[in-house]
Coordinates of C-alpha atoms and ligand atoms in Angstrom, one line a residue:
X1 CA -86.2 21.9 78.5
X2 CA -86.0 18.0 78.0
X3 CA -85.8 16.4 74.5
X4 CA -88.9 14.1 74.5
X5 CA -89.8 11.5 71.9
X6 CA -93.4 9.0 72.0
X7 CA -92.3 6.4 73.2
X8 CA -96.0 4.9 72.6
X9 CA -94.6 2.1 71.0
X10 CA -91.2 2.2 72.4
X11 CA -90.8 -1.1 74.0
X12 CA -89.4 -4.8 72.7
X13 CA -89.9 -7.9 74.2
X14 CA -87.0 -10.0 75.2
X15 CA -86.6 -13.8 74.8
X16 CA -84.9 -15.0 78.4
X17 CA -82.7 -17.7 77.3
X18 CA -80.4 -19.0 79.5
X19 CA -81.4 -17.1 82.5
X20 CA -83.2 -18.4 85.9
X21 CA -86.5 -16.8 86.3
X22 CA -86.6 -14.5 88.9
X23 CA -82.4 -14.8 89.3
X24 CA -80.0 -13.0 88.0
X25 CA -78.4 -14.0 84.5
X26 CA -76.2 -17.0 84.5
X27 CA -72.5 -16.5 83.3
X28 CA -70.4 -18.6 81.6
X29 CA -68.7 -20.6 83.8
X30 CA -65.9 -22.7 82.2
X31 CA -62.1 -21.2 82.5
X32 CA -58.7 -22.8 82.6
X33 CA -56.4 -22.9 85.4
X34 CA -54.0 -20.2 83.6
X35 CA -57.6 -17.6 83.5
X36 CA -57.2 -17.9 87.0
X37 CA -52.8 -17.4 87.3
X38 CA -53.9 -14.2 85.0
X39 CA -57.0 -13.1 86.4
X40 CA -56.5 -13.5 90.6
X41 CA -54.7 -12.6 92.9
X42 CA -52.7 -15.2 93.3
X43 CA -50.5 -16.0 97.1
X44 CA -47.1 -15.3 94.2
X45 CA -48.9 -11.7 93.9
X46 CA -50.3 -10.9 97.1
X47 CA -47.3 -10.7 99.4
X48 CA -45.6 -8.0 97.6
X49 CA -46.4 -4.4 96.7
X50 CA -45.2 -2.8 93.6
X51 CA -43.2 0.4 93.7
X52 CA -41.4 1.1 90.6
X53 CA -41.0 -0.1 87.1
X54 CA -37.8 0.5 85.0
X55 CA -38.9 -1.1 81.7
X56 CA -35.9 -1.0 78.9
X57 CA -37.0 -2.3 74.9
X58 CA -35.0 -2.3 72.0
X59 CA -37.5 -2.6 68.9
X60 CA -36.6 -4.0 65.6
X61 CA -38.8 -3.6 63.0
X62 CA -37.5 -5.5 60.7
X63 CA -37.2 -8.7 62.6
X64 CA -40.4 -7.7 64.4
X65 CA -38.3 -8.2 67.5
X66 CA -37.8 -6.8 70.9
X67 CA -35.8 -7.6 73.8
X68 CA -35.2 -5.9 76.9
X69 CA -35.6 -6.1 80.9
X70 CA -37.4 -4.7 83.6
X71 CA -36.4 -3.7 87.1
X72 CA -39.4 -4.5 89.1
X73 CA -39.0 -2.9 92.6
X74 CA -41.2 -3.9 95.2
X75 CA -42.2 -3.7 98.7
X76 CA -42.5 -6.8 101.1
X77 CA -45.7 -6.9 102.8
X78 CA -45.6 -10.4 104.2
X79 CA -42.1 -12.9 103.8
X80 CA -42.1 -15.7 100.9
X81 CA -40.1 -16.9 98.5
X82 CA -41.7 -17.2 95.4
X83 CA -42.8 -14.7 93.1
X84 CA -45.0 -14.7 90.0
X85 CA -44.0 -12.6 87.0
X86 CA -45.9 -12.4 83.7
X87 CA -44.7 -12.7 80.1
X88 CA -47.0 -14.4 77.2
X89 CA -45.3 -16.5 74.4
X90 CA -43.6 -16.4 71.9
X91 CA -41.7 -14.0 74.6
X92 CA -39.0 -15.8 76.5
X93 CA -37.8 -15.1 79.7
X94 CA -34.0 -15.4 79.3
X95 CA -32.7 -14.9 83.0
X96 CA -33.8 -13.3 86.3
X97 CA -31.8 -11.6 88.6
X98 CA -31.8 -10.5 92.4
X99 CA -28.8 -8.1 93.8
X100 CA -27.1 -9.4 90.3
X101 CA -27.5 -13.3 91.3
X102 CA -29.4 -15.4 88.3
X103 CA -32.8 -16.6 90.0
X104 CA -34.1 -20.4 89.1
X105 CA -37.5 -19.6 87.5
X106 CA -40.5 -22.1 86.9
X107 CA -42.7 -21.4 83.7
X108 CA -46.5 -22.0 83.6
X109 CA -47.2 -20.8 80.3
X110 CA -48.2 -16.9 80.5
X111 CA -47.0 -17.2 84.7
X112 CA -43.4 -17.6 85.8
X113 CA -42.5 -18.2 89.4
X114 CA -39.3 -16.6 90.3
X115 CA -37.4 -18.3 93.0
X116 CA -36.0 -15.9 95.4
X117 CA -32.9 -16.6 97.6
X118 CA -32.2 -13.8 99.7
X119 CA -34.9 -13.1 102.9
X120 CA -37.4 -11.2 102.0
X121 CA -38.1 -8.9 104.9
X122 CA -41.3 -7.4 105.7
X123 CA -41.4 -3.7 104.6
X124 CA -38.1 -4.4 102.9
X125 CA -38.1 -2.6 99.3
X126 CA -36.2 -5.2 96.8
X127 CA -36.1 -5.6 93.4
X128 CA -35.2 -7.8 90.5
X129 CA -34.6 -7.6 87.0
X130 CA -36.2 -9.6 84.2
X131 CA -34.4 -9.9 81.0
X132 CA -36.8 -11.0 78.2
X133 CA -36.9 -11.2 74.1
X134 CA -38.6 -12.3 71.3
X135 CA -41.6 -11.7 68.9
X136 CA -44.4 -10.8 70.1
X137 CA -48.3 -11.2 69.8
X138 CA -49.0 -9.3 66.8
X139 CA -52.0 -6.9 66.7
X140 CA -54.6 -7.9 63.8
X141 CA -57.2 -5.7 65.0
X142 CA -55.6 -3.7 67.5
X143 CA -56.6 -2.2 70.0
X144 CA -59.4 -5.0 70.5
X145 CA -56.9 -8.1 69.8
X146 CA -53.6 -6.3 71.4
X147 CA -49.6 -6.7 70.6
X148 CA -47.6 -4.7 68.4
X149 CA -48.9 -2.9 65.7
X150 CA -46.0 -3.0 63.0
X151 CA -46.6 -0.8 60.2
X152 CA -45.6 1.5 57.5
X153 CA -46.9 5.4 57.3
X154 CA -47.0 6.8 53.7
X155 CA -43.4 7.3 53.1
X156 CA -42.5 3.9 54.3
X157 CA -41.2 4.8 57.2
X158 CA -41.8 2.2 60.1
X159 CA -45.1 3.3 62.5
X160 CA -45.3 0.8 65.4
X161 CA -47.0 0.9 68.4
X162 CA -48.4 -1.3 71.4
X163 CA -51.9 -1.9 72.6
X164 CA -53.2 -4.5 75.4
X165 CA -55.9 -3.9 77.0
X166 CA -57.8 -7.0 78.1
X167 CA -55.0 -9.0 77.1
X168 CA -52.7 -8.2 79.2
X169 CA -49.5 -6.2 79.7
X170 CA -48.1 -9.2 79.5
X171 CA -48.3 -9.9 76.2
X172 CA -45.3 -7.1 75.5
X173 CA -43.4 -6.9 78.4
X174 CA -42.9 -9.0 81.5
X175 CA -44.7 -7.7 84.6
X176 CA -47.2 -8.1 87.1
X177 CA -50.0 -8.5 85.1
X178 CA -53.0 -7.7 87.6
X179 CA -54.9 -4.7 87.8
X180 CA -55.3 -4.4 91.5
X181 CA -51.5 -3.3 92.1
X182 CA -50.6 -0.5 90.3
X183 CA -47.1 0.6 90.3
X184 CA -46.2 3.8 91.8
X185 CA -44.2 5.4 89.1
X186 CA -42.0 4.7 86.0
X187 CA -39.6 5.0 83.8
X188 CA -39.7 3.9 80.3
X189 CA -36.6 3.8 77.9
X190 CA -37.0 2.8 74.2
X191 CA -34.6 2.8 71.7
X192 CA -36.4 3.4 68.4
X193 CA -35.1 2.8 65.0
X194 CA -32.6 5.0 63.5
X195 CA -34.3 8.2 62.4
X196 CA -37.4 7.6 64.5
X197 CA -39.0 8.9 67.7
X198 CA -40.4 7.0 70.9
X199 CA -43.5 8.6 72.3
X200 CA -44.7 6.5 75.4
X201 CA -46.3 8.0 78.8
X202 CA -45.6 10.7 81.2
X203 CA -43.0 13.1 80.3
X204 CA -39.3 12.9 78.2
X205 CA -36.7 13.2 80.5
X206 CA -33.9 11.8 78.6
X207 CA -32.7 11.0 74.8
X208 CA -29.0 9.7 74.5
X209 CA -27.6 8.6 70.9
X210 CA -26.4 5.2 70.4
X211 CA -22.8 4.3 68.4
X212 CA -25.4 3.5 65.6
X213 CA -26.8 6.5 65.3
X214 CA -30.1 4.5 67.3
X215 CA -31.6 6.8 70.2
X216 CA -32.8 5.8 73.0
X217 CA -35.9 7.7 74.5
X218 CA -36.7 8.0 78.5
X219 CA -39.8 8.9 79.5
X220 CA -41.0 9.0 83.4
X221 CA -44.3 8.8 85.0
X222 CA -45.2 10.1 88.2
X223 CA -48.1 8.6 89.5
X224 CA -49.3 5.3 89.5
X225 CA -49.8 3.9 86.4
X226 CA -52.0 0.9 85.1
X227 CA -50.7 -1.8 82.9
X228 CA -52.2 -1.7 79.9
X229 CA -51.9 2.1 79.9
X230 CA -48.2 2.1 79.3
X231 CA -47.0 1.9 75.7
X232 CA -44.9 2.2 72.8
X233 CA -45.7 4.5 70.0
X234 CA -42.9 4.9 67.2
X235 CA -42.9 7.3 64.0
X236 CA -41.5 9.9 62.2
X237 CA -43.0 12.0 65.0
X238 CA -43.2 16.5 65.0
X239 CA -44.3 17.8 67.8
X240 CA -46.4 20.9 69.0
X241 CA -47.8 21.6 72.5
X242 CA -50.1 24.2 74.4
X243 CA -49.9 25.5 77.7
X244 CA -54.0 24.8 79.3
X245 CA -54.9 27.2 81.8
X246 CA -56.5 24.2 84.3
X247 CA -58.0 23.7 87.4
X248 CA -54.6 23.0 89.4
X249 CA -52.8 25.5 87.3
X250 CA -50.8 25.6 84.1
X251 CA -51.1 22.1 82.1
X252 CA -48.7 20.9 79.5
X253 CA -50.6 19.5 76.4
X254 CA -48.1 17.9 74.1
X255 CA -49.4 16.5 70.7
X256 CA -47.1 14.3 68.4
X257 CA -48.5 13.0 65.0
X258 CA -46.8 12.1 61.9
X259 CA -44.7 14.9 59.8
X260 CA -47.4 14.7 56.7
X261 CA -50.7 15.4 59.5
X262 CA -48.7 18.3 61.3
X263 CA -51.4 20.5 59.6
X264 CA -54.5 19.1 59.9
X265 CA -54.0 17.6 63.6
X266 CA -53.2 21.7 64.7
X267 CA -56.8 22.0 63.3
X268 CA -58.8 18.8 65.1
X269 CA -56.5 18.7 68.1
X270 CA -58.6 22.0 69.6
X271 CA -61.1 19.4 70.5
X272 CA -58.3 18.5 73.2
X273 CA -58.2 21.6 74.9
X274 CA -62.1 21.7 74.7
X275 CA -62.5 18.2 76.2
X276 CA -60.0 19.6 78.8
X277 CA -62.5 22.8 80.2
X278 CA -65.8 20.6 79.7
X279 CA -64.0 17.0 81.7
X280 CA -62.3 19.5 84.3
X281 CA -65.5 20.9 84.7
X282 CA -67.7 17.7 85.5
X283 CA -64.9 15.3 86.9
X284 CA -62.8 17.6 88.6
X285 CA -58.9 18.3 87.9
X286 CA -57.0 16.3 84.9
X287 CA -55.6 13.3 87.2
X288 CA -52.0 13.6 86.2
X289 CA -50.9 17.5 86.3
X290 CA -47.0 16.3 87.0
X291 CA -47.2 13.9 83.7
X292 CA -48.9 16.6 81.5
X293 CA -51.2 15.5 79.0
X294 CA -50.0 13.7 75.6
X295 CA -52.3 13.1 72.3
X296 CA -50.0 10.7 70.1
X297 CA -50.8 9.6 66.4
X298 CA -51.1 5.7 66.1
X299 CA -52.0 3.2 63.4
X300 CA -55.2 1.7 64.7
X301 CA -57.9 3.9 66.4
X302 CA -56.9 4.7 69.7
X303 CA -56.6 4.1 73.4
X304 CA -56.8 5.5 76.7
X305 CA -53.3 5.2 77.7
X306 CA -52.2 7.7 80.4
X307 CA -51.1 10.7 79.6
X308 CA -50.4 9.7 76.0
X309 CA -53.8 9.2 74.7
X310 CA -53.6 7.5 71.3
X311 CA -55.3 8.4 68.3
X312 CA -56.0 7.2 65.1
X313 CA -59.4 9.1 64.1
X314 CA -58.2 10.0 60.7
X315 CA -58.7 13.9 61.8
X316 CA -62.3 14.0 61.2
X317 CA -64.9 14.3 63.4
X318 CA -67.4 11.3 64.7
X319 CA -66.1 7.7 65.0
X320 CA -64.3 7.6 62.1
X321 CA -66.4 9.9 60.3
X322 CA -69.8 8.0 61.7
X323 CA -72.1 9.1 64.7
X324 CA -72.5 6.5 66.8
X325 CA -75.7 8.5 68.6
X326 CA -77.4 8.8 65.6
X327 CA -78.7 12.2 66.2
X328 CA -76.3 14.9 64.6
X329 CA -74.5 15.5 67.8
X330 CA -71.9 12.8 67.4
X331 CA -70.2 14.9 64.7
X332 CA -69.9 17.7 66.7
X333 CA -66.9 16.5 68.0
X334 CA -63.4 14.0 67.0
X335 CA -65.1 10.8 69.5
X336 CA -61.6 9.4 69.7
X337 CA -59.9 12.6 71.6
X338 CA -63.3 13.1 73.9
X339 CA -64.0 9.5 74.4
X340 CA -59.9 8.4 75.0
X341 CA -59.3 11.6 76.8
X342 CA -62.7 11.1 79.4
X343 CA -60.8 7.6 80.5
X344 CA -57.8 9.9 82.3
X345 CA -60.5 10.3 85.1
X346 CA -62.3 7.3 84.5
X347 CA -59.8 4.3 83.7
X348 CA -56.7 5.6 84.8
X349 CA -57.6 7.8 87.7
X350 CA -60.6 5.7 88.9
X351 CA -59.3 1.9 87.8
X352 CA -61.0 -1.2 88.2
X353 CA -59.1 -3.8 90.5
X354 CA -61.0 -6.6 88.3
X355 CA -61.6 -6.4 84.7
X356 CA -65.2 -7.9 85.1
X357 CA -66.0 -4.2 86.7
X358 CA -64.7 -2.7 83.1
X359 CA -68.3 -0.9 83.0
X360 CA -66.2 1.8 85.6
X361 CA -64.4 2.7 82.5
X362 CA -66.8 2.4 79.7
X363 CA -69.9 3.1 81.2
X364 CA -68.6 6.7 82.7
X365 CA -67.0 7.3 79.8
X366 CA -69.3 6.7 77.6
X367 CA -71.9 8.9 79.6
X368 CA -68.4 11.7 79.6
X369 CA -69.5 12.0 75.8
X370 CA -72.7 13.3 76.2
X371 CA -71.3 15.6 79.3
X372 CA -69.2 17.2 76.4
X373 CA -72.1 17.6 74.4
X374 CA -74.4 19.2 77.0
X375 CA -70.9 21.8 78.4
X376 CA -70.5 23.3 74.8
X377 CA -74.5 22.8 72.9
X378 CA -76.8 22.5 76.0
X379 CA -78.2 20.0 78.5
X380 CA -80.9 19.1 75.2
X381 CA -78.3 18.0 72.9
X382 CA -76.6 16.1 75.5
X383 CA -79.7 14.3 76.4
X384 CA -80.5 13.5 72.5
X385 CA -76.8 11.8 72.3
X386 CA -77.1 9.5 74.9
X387 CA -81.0 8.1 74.2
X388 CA -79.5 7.7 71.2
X389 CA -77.2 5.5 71.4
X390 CA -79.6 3.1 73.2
X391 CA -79.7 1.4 69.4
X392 CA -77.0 0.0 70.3
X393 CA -77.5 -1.9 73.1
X394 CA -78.1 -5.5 73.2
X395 CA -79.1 -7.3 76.3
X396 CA -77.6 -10.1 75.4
X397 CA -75.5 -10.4 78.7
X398 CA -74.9 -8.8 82.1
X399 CA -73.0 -5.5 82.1
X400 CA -70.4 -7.1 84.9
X401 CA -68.3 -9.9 83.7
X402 CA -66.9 -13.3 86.0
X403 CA -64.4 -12.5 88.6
X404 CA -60.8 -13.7 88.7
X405 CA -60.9 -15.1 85.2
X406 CA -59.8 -11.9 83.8
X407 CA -63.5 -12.1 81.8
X408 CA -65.0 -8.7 80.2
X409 CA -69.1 -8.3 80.6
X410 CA -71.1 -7.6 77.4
X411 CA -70.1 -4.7 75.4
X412 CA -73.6 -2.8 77.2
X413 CA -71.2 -1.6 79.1
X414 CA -70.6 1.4 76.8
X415 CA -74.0 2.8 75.8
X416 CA -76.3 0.7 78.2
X417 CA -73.9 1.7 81.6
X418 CA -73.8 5.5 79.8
X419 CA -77.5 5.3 79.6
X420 CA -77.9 4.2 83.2
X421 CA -75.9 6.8 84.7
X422 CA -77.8 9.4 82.3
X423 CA -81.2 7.6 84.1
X424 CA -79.4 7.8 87.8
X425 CA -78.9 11.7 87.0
X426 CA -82.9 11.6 86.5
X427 CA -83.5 9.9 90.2
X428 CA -80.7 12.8 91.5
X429 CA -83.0 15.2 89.8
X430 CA -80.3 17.9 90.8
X431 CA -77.5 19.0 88.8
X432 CA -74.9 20.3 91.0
X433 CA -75.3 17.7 93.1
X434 CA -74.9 15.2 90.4
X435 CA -71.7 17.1 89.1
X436 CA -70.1 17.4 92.6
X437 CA -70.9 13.1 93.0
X438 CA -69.1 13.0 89.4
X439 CA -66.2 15.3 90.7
X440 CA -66.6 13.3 94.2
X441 CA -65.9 10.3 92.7
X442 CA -62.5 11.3 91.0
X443 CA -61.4 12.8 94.4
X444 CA -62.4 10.3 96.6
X445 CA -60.8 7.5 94.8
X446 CA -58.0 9.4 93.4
X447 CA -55.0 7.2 91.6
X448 CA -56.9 4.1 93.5
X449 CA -58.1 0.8 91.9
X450 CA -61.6 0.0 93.1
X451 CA -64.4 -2.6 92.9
X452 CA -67.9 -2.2 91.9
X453 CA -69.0 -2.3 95.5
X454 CA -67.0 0.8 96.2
X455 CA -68.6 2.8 93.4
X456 CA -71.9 1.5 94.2
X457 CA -72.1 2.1 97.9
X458 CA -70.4 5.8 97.1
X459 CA -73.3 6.5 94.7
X460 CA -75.9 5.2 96.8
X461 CA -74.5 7.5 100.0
X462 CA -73.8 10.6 97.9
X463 CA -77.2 10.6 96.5
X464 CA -79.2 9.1 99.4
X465 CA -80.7 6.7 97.1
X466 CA -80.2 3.0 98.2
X467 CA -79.4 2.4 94.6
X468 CA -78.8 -1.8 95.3
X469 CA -81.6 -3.2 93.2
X470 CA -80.8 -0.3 90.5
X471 CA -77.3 -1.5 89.8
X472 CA -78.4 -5.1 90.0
X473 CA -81.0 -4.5 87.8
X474 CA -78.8 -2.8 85.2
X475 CA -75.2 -4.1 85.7
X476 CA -75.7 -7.9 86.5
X477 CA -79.6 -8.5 84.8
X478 CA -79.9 -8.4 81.2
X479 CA -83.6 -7.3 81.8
X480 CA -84.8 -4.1 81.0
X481 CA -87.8 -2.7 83.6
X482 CA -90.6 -2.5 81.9
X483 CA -93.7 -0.3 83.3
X484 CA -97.1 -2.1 82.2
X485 CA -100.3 0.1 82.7
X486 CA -104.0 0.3 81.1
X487 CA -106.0 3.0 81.7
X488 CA -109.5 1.2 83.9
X489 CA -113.0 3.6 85.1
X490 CA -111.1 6.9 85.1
X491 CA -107.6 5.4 87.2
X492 CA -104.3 4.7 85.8
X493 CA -103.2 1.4 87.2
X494 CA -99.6 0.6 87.1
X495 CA -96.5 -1.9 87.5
X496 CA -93.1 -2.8 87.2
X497 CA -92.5 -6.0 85.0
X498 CA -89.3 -7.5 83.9
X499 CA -87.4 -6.9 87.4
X500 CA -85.2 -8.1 89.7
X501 CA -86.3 -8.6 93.3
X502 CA -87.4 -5.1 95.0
X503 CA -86.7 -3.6 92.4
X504 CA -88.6 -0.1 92.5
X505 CA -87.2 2.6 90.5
X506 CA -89.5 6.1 90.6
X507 CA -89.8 7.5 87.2
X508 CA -90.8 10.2 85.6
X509 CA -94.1 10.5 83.3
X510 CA -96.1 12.6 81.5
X511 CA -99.6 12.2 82.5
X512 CA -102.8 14.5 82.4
X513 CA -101.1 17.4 81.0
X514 CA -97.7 17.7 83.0
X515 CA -95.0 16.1 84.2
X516 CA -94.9 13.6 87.6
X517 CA -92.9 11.2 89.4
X518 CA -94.9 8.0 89.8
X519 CA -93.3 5.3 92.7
X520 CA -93.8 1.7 90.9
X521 CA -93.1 -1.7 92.3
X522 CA -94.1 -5.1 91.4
X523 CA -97.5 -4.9 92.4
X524 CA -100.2 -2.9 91.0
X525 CA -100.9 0.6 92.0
X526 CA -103.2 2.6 90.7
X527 CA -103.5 6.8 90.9
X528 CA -107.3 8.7 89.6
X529 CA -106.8 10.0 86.4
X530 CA -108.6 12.9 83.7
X531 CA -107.1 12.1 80.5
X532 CA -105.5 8.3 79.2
X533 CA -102.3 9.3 78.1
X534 CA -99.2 8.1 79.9
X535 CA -95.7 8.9 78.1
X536 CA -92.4 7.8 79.9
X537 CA -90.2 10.3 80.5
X538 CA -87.3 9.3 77.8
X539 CA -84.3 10.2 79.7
X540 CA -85.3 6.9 81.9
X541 CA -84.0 3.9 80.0
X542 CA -86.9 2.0 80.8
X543 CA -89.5 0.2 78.4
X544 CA -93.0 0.8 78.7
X545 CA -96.4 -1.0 77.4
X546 CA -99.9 -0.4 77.6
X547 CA -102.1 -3.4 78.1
Ligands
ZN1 ZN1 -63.4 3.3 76.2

């Protein structure tokens, strides 16, 4: 059974302003020079590969200070001599070194060209150490704005944590800050204040004490590992775990949250093993078995860091306590632990090379929320949660942002892209296959970062569907199709309006009594009709208007 509303008079017009008729919307267009050092690929990028990070902070809270280095080991895929390294003011870069020799290093604000001396042979694996310190960015609304979060929990004790997405890495520790080269593993060692815990990604492999009575926490990751998913999370952390029976076998599910929330995070953290069977089930194994999975208490919302989700949801169900589908089924469940969690497969598994393609993280995981719904209250509940939170789009820019300006698209990305994928599942028309394209998706570009194009040509093999004009319609138009039909001597005549070229989506109506596929375009058709009724089918996010 499909949830159905009238959509009789569910359409709204749209003022075009600032887009070429027929054409697609026109982006902004002015960025400096250092959008581009941050957002491309730049030749100080592209000739080496990066292998493995050794990243080493001491954080003091009450100078709201770091300092620290990291060993960047790469591989040489073609010779140079000059290599660009990241780091955003007020951080300093106080020396580089190669094979322990200091490196002369030329600043360009957040971009610092290192100056290397020895060869650098092809396939050769070298590294170099960065030795950095400072204040950094602070977080005013983190996660949006990024930096360091420095606060107090209720007991005064200091709760800090990190958050960059968007950003940049860069803005806490010095790397190479481009999503298409992901490092291969990691090690992260942070010496938290005395009496405080570290919690950062993968797994603890080490804790040593310091003279002062100051430990310092190693944690290692495994697998490849994007930028803005490693962090730093300090507090006056307890810990309790689970074992998850899981698709590749037994799963470590560590949760750390502040001594007073020990209580009710045992209660709201069983969303997390639920969110583990339902995302297993539609996307295929949890990406990072040999990391284990992590929820870890923050002071700001949350993030999809890997393997140590973040979460600041106040342990209540909805989005801090709100339902952002507006039907009931957003408080079914804590949105922070489903929504964070769905980004392991979608985000870090599945990672855009280019931030403009965000909508590969939002939009799938937006659409993973109402895939929760549907695995534990139906396919009906699931369907209700996503049409509703449609209110929320606004069409006010392309879903796809500018390339190599490190520039987001419009926020659409989260419930327009959901809604489009929930509308693509309609054209699929076939469950299974839709959930083995989900699960083919997370296998076929396992631990990889991708471009639209990729995800677009998969989805338009795997479902046979030459889905070109569908994802221009929906990812880089602001448009929203529009079927136009008037009822005329016993026929139903019908169009597409409010497309791009070719565009020619089948969809789904109810017409004379039951429910057909109709096959508009932008000319007029017309089909012999009894009865002059036509209701859209609402799981197609698509307008409709009778003249
Ligand atoms: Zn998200």
């Amino acid at each position: 059974m499909k949830f159905r509303f009238i959509t009789g008079a569910a359409f709204l017009f749209l003022s075009f302003n600032g887009f070429a008729q027929d054409g697609l919307f026109k982006q902004e267009t002015h960025f400096t020079h250092q959008d581009t050092l941050r957002g491309s690929i730049t030749p100080e990028r592209s000739w080496w590969d990066l292998t493995y990070y050794h990243l080493k902070v001491e954080v003091d809270p009450e100078n709201k200070f770091i300092s620290g280095k990291n060993d960047i080991q790469y591989q040489v895929l073609e010779p140079s001599k000059i290599l660009q390294i990241d780091l955003q003011p007020p951080l300093k870069i106080t020396k580089v070194t190669q094979d322990g020799k200091e490196l002369e290093v030329n600043h360009q604000g957040n971009a610092h060209f290192v100056s290397l001396e020895k060869p650098q042979t092809k396939g050769a694996t070298n590294s170099i150490t960065v030795f950095y310190e400072g204040q950094p960015k602070e977080a005013v609304r983190a996660p949006w704005d990024g930096g360091f979060s420095w606060k107090k929990d209720d007991n005064g004790n200091d709760f800090i944590a990190t958050s960059c997405q968007g950003l940049g890495a860069s803005v806490w520790w010095p790397c190479k800050d481009h999503m298409y080269d992901e490092v291969d593993s990691m090690d992260i060692s942070i010496t938290a204040p005395k009496g405080l815990m570290d919690v950062s990604n993968g797994r603890l492999t080490n804790t040593t004490t310091l003279e002062d009575g100051r430990k310092t926490y190693t944690w290692s990751v495994k697998n490849p590992i994007n930028n803005y998913g490693v962090n730093i999370n300090i507090g006056d952390y307890v810990h309790f775990s689970e074992v998850f029976p899981g698709e590749k076998g037994p799963l470590d599910m560590n949760y750390y949250v502040l001594k007073d929330n020990l209580d009710k995070a045992k209660k709201q953290f069983k969303d997390a093993p639920r969110m583990m069977k339902a995302f297993e089930h539609w996307f295929g194994p949890y990406p990072f078995y040999e990391d284990g999975f992590k929820l870890v208490e923050v002071p700001y919302l949350g993030m999809e860091h890997q393997s140590s989700v973040t979460y600041g949801n106040k342990f209540e169900n909805g989005y801090l306590g709100r339902d952002l589908s507006g039907t009931g089924w957003g408080l079914k469940f804590d949105f922070i632990i489903i929504h964070e969690a769905g980004h392991e497969w979608f985000a870090n598994n599945i990672t855009y090379k280019d931030i403009a393609d965000m909508w590969i993280h939002e939009s799938f995981t937006n659409y993973s929320e109402n895939l929760f719904v549907e695995y534990y209250y139906g396919k009906q509940a699931g369907a209700e949660y996503v049409i509703g939170t449609r209110k929320d789009i606004k069409n006010d820019r392309p879903i796809i942002g500018v390339y190599d300006v490190n520039h987001e698209g419009s926020g659409d990305m989260y419930p327009k892209g959901g809604n489009m994928l929930h509308t693509l599942r309609q054209l699929v028309e076939d469950d299974e296959k839709w959930r083995q394209i989900l699960r083919g998706l997370n296998e076929t570009f396992y631990h990889q970062t991708v471009t639209t194009q990729q995800i677009e040509a998969y989805l338009s093999q795997e479902t046979g569907i030459d889905l070109t004009e569908f994802f221009n319609q929906y990812l880089r138009d602001i448009r929203i199709p529009t079927l136009e039909y008037k009822f005329e001597n016993n026929k139903l005549k019908y169009r597409w309006t409010n497309i791009v070229e070719g565009f020619d989506m089948p969809v789904q109506v109810d017409l004379d009594g039951k429910n057909q596929w109709i096959y508009p375009n932008v000319k007029w058709k017309s089909l012999k009709v009894k009865t002059e009724e036509l209701t859209v089918d609402p799981d197609f996010y698509v307008y409709s208007k009778q003249l």
